PDB file of C-alpha atoms in Angstrom:
ATOM      1  CA  UNK O   1       6.292   9.586  11.957  1.00  0.00           C
ATOM      2  CA  UNK O   2       9.877   8.499  12.922  1.00  0.00           C
ATOM      3  CA  UNK O   3       9.609   6.335  16.471  1.00  0.00           C
ATOM      4  CA  UNK O   4      10.624   3.723  18.704  1.00  0.00           C
ATOM      5  CA  UNK O   5       8.819   0.264  17.164  1.00  0.00           C
ATOM      6  CA  UNK O   6       9.199  -0.696  20.830  1.00  0.00           C
ATOM      7  CA  UNK O   7       7.151   2.960  21.766  1.00  0.00           C
ATOM      8  CA  UNK O   8       5.213   3.831  19.022  1.00  0.00           C
ATOM      9  CA  UNK O   9       3.974   7.438  19.717  1.00  0.00           C
ATOM     10  CA  UNK O  10      -0.011   6.660  19.119  1.00  0.00           C
ATOM     11  CA  UNK O  11      -2.434   6.742  21.935  1.00  0.00           C
ATOM     12  CA  UNK O  12      -4.316   2.829  22.770  1.00  0.00           C
ATOM     13  CA  UNK O  13      -6.227   1.069  20.118  1.00  0.00           C
ATOM     14  CA  UNK O  14      -5.769   3.915  17.006  1.00  0.00           C
ATOM     15  CA  UNK O  15      -5.603   1.712  14.240  1.00  0.00           C
ATOM     16  CA  UNK O  16      -7.720  -0.734  12.756  1.00  0.00           C
ATOM     17  CA  UNK O  17      -4.924  -2.412  10.648  1.00  0.00           C
ATOM     18  CA  UNK O  18      -1.129  -2.220   9.840  1.00  0.00           C
ATOM     19  CA  UNK O  19       1.914  -3.555   7.987  1.00  0.00           C
ATOM     20  CA  UNK O  20       5.384  -4.713   8.823  1.00  0.00           C
ATOM     21  CA  UNK O  21       7.625  -5.794   6.309  1.00  0.00           C
ATOM     22  CA  UNK O  22      11.282  -6.678   6.822  1.00  0.00           C
ATOM     23  CA  UNK O  23      11.058  -5.315  10.394  1.00  0.00           C
ATOM     24  CA  UNK O  24      10.213  -8.728  12.300  1.00  0.00           C
ATOM     25  CA  UNK O  25      13.748 -10.286  11.997  1.00  0.00           C
ATOM     26  CA  UNK O  26      15.749  -7.173  13.368  1.00  0.00           C
ATOM     27  CA  UNK O  27      13.290  -6.568  16.242  1.00  0.00           C
ATOM     28  CA  UNK O  28      15.907  -8.241  19.641  1.00  0.00           C
ATOM     29  CA  UNK O  29      12.583  -8.556  21.733  1.00  0.00           C
ATOM     30  CA  UNK O  30       9.962  -9.495  19.757  1.00  0.00           C
ATOM     31  CA  UNK O  31       7.302  -9.759  22.422  1.00  0.00           C
ATOM     32  CA  UNK O  32       7.798  -6.194  23.285  1.00  0.00           C
ATOM     33  CA  UNK O  33       7.036  -5.259  20.023  1.00  0.00           C
ATOM     34  CA  UNK O  34       4.172  -7.672  19.177  1.00  0.00           C
ATOM     35  CA  UNK O  35       2.982  -5.793  22.830  1.00  0.00           C
ATOM     36  CA  UNK O  36       3.068  -2.636  21.266  1.00  0.00           C
ATOM     37  CA  UNK O  37       1.207  -3.814  17.892  1.00  0.00           C
ATOM     38  CA  UNK O  38      -1.450  -4.694  20.595  1.00  0.00           C
ATOM     39  CA  UNK O  39      -1.543  -1.909  22.040  1.00  0.00           C
ATOM     40  CA  UNK O  40      -2.371   0.723  19.209  1.00  0.00           C
ATOM     41  CA  UNK O  41      -4.655  -2.225  17.382  1.00  0.00           C
ATOM     42  CA  UNK O  42      -8.455  -1.688  17.949  1.00  0.00           C
ATOM     43  CA  UNK O  43     -10.045  -4.912  18.446  1.00  0.00           C
ATOM     44  CA  UNK O  44     -10.529  -6.762  15.274  1.00  0.00           C
ATOM     45  CA  UNK O  45      -7.748  -5.123  13.763  1.00  0.00           C
ATOM     46  CA  UNK O  46      -5.512  -7.103  11.789  1.00  0.00           C
ATOM     47  CA  UNK O  47      -1.849  -6.736  10.521  1.00  0.00           C
ATOM     48  CA  UNK O  48      -0.170  -8.506   8.167  1.00  0.00           C
ATOM     49  CA  UNK O  49       3.626  -9.268   9.295  1.00  0.00           C
ATOM     50  CA  UNK O  50       6.494 -10.765   7.454  1.00  0.00           C
ATOM     51  CA  UNK O  51       9.018 -12.883  10.109  1.00  0.00           C
ATOM     52  CA  UNK O  52      12.095 -15.319   8.956  1.00  0.00           C
ATOM     53  CA  UNK O  53      11.577 -18.473   9.831  1.00  0.00           C
ATOM     54  CA  UNK O  54      14.488 -20.306  11.013  1.00  0.00           C
ATOM     55  CA  UNK O  55      12.932 -23.627  10.423  1.00  0.00           C
ATOM     56  CA  UNK O  56      12.395 -23.097   6.312  1.00  0.00           C
ATOM     57  CA  UNK O  57      13.558 -26.211   4.485  1.00  0.00           C
ATOM     58  CA  UNK O  58      17.344 -25.120   3.409  1.00  0.00           C
ATOM     59  CA  UNK O  59      18.137 -24.182   6.613  1.00  0.00           C
ATOM     60  CA  UNK O  60      17.461 -27.419   8.603  1.00  0.00           C
ATOM     61  CA  UNK O  61      19.511 -28.980   5.443  1.00  0.00           C
ATOM     62  CA  UNK O  62      22.082 -26.715   6.777  1.00  0.00           C
ATOM     63  CA  UNK O  63      21.688 -26.326  10.155  1.00  0.00           C
ATOM     64  CA  UNK O  64      20.055 -29.519  11.319  1.00  0.00           C
ATOM     65  CA  UNK O  65      18.906 -29.124  15.158  1.00  0.00           C
ATOM     66  CA  UNK O  66      19.489 -25.722  15.529  1.00  0.00           C
ATOM     67  CA  UNK O  67      17.179 -24.800  13.014  1.00  0.00           C
ATOM     68  CA  UNK O  68      14.884 -26.716  15.403  1.00  0.00           C
ATOM     69  CA  UNK O  69      15.307 -25.106  18.557  1.00  0.00           C
ATOM     70  CA  UNK O  70      11.569 -23.376  19.011  1.00  0.00           C
ATOM     71  CA  UNK O  71      13.278 -19.844  20.153  1.00  0.00           C
ATOM     72  CA  UNK O  72      14.377 -16.554  18.200  1.00  0.00           C
ATOM     73  CA  UNK O  73      17.584 -17.116  17.559  1.00  0.00           C
ATOM     74  CA  UNK O  74      20.587 -13.826  16.631  1.00  0.00           C
ATOM     75  CA  UNK O  75      22.364 -15.209  13.521  1.00  0.00           C
ATOM     76  CA  UNK O  76      24.174 -11.967  13.667  1.00  0.00           C
ATOM     77  CA  UNK O  77      24.140  -8.041  15.288  1.00  0.00           C
ATOM     78  CA  UNK O  78      20.418  -7.532  14.855  1.00  0.00           C
ATOM     79  CA  UNK O  79      19.368 -10.223  11.896  1.00  0.00           C
ATOM     80  CA  UNK O  80      17.005 -13.022  13.933  1.00  0.00           C
ATOM     81  CA  UNK O  81      15.670 -16.084  12.822  1.00  0.00           C
ATOM     82  CA  UNK O  82      12.021 -17.279  14.516  1.00  0.00           C
ATOM     83  CA  UNK O  83      10.482 -20.301  14.844  1.00  0.00           C
ATOM     84  CA  UNK O  84       7.212 -20.784  13.623  1.00  0.00           C
ATOM     85  CA  UNK O  85       6.085 -22.209  17.074  1.00  0.00           C
ATOM     86  CA  UNK O  86       7.686 -18.935  19.466  1.00  0.00           C
ATOM     87  CA  UNK O  87       5.977 -16.969  16.479  1.00  0.00           C
ATOM     88  CA  UNK O  88       2.540 -18.088  17.645  1.00  0.00           C
ATOM     89  CA  UNK O  89       3.230 -18.328  21.602  1.00  0.00           C
ATOM     90  CA  UNK O  90       4.524 -14.573  20.991  1.00  0.00           C
ATOM     91  CA  UNK O  91       1.177 -13.270  19.057  1.00  0.00           C
ATOM     92  CA  UNK O  92      -0.923 -15.076  21.693  1.00  0.00           C
ATOM     93  CA  UNK O  93       0.561 -13.901  24.488  1.00  0.00           C
ATOM     94  CA  UNK O  94      -0.227 -10.251  22.794  1.00  0.00           C
ATOM     95  CA  UNK O  95      -4.128 -10.758  22.456  1.00  0.00           C
ATOM     96  CA  UNK O  96      -3.538 -11.576  18.913  1.00  0.00           C
ATOM     97  CA  UNK O  97      -4.894 -14.732  16.811  1.00  0.00           C
ATOM     98  CA  UNK O  98      -2.263 -16.359  13.813  1.00  0.00           C
ATOM     99  CA  UNK O  99      -5.465 -15.965  10.886  1.00  0.00           C
ATOM    100  CA  UNK O 100      -3.039 -17.759   8.217  1.00  0.00           C
ATOM    101  CA  UNK O 101       0.472 -17.832   7.568  1.00  0.00           C
ATOM    102  CA  UNK O 102       1.541 -18.385   4.426  1.00  0.00           C
ATOM    103  CA  UNK O 103       5.877 -19.257   3.137  1.00  0.00           C
ATOM    104  CA  UNK O 104       7.561 -17.360   0.510  1.00  0.00           C
ATOM    105  CA  UNK O 105      11.305 -16.934  -1.121  1.00  0.00           C
ATOM    106  CA  UNK O 106      12.297 -21.031  -1.565  1.00  0.00           C
ATOM    107  CA  UNK O 107      14.477 -20.381  -4.551  1.00  0.00           C
ATOM    108  CA  UNK O 108      15.403 -16.377  -4.191  1.00  0.00           C
ATOM    109  CA  UNK O 109      18.911 -17.298  -2.967  1.00  0.00           C
ATOM    110  CA  UNK O 110      19.425 -18.914  -6.028  1.00  0.00           C
ATOM    111  CA  UNK O 111      19.023 -16.099  -8.184  1.00  0.00           C
ATOM    112  CA  UNK O 112      21.939 -14.313  -9.068  1.00  0.00           C
ATOM    113  CA  UNK O 113      23.337 -12.031 -11.199  1.00  0.00           C
ATOM    114  CA  UNK O 114      24.319 -13.784 -13.880  1.00  0.00           C
ATOM    115  CA  UNK O 115      21.112 -16.059 -14.027  1.00  0.00           C
ATOM    116  CA  UNK O 116      18.533 -13.836 -13.437  1.00  0.00           C
ATOM    117  CA  UNK O 117      17.117 -14.130 -17.236  1.00  0.00           C
ATOM    118  CA  UNK O 118      15.725 -17.152 -16.069  1.00  0.00           C
ATOM    119  CA  UNK O 119      13.912 -16.307 -13.142  1.00  0.00           C
ATOM    120  CA  UNK O 120      10.589 -16.231 -15.346  1.00  0.00           C
ATOM    121  CA  UNK O 121      10.816 -19.635 -17.422  1.00  0.00           C
ATOM    122  CA  UNK O 122      12.493 -21.289 -14.662  1.00  0.00           C
ATOM    123  CA  UNK O 123      12.572 -20.467 -11.474  1.00  0.00           C
ATOM    124  CA  UNK O 124       8.823 -18.009 -10.954  1.00  0.00           C
ATOM    125  CA  UNK O 125       7.649 -21.799 -12.166  1.00  0.00           C
ATOM    126  CA  UNK O 126       9.346 -23.498  -9.408  1.00  0.00           C
ATOM    127  CA  UNK O 127       8.750 -20.849  -6.689  1.00  0.00           C
ATOM    128  CA  UNK O 128       4.910 -21.196  -7.403  1.00  0.00           C
ATOM    129  CA  UNK O 129       5.173 -24.619  -7.048  1.00  0.00           C
ATOM    130  CA  UNK O 130       7.170 -24.434  -3.863  1.00  0.00           C
ATOM    131  CA  UNK O 131       5.004 -22.311  -2.375  1.00  0.00           C
ATOM    132  CA  UNK O 132       1.704 -24.159  -2.997  1.00  0.00           C
ATOM    133  CA  UNK O 133       3.562 -27.748  -1.396  1.00  0.00           C
ATOM    134  CA  UNK O 134       5.201 -25.682   1.372  1.00  0.00           C
ATOM    135  CA  UNK O 135       4.148 -22.566   2.164  1.00  0.00           C
ATOM    136  CA  UNK O 136       1.331 -23.565   3.949  1.00  0.00           C
ATOM    137  CA  UNK O 137       3.573 -25.509   6.445  1.00  0.00           C
ATOM    138  CA  UNK O 138       5.927 -23.126   7.970  1.00  0.00           C
ATOM    139  CA  UNK O 139       8.586 -24.154   5.953  1.00  0.00           C
ATOM    140  CA  UNK O 140       9.338 -21.015   3.449  1.00  0.00           C
ATOM    141  CA  UNK O 141      12.537 -18.997   4.573  1.00  0.00           C
ATOM    142  CA  UNK O 142      10.023 -15.812   4.608  1.00  0.00           C
ATOM    143  CA  UNK O 143       6.241 -16.370   6.476  1.00  0.00           C
ATOM    144  CA  UNK O 144       3.347 -13.535   5.837  1.00  0.00           C
ATOM    145  CA  UNK O 145       1.445 -13.762   8.916  1.00  0.00           C
ATOM    146  CA  UNK O 146      -2.132 -12.263   9.176  1.00  0.00           C
ATOM    147  CA  UNK O 147      -2.674 -11.224  12.894  1.00  0.00           C
ATOM    148  CA  UNK O 148      -6.007  -9.704  14.337  1.00  0.00           C
ATOM    149  CA  UNK O 149      -6.610  -8.610  17.552  1.00  0.00           C
ATOM    150  CA  UNK O 150      -9.403 -10.482  19.715  1.00  0.00           C
ATOM    151  CA  UNK O 151      -9.935  -8.101  22.865  1.00  0.00           C
ATOM    152  CA  UNK O 152     -13.343  -6.005  23.220  1.00  0.00           C
ATOM    153  CA  UNK O 153     -11.765  -2.915  23.818  1.00  0.00           C
ATOM    154  CA  UNK O 154     -13.897   0.427  21.796  1.00  0.00           C
ATOM    155  CA  UNK O 155     -11.400   2.427  19.513  1.00  0.00           C
ATOM    156  CA  UNK O 156     -11.865   5.560  20.564  1.00  0.00           C
ATOM    157  CA  UNK O 157     -14.553   7.579  17.324  1.00  0.00           C
ATOM    158  CA  UNK O 158     -11.509   9.964  16.775  1.00  0.00           C
ATOM    159  CA  UNK O 159      -9.084  10.058  13.594  1.00  0.00           C
ATOM    160  CA  UNK O 160      -6.987  13.533  13.753  1.00  0.00           C
ATOM    161  CA  UNK O 161      -3.331  13.776  13.653  1.00  0.00           C
ATOM    162  CA  UNK O 162      -3.346  15.267  16.968  1.00  0.00           C
ATOM    163  CA  UNK O 163      -5.704  12.896  18.530  1.00  0.00           C
ATOM    164  CA  UNK O 164      -3.944  10.141  17.293  1.00  0.00           C
ATOM    165  CA  UNK O 165      -0.405  10.755  18.602  1.00  0.00           C
ATOM    166  CA  UNK O 166       0.797   9.859  21.982  1.00  0.00           C
ATOM    167  CA  UNK O 167       3.832   9.763  24.303  1.00  0.00           C
ATOM    168  CA  UNK O 168       4.151   5.708  24.660  1.00  0.00           C
ATOM    169  CA  UNK O 169       5.875   5.752  28.476  1.00  0.00           C
TER     170      UNK O 169
END
C-alpha cells in the first residue's frame, strides 16, 4: 500500500508490530508520525524504529554544542538528526514506552571503495567493540529503538484486507 506516513490508510489498532528503517530521518514532523504509528498499533504492540542520532560521537566532535541541542535538527532538505532526549519525549507523548535503544554505525563513514577489503579484518572488529562500549549510551550515529504501545484499547478481531484499510482523515 502506497501511503503518506502521516496519514496511514489503516483502521485504529490494526497491527501488532511494525518496522521503520531509513524513514524517521526524513520526517519533518516526527511527533505526527509517532502519533500515527500509535494510532494503528494495538495495545502492547511494538515497533522497531531506526533514527539518526544527532548527538553521536563523531558529530559531537565536529559540531560541539550544536550536536547537544535537544531537538530534531534539519541537516539538509528532508534530512534530520534527532537528539535522544527529544526522541524519548515524542515516544512518551505518543503513548509508547522505550524498551531499548542500540546505537550502531560508528565507523561506517570511514569505509570507502579503496579500503572495503579491510572490513572483515579491521573495521568489523572496531565496530563490534564500539557497539559494545557506546551502543547502549545513545552515542551511535544510527539508533535502533524498540518501542511498545502502552494503552489498553482492545484491537478489533478482524484481519481481512478490506477490514484493515480505512481513510485516515
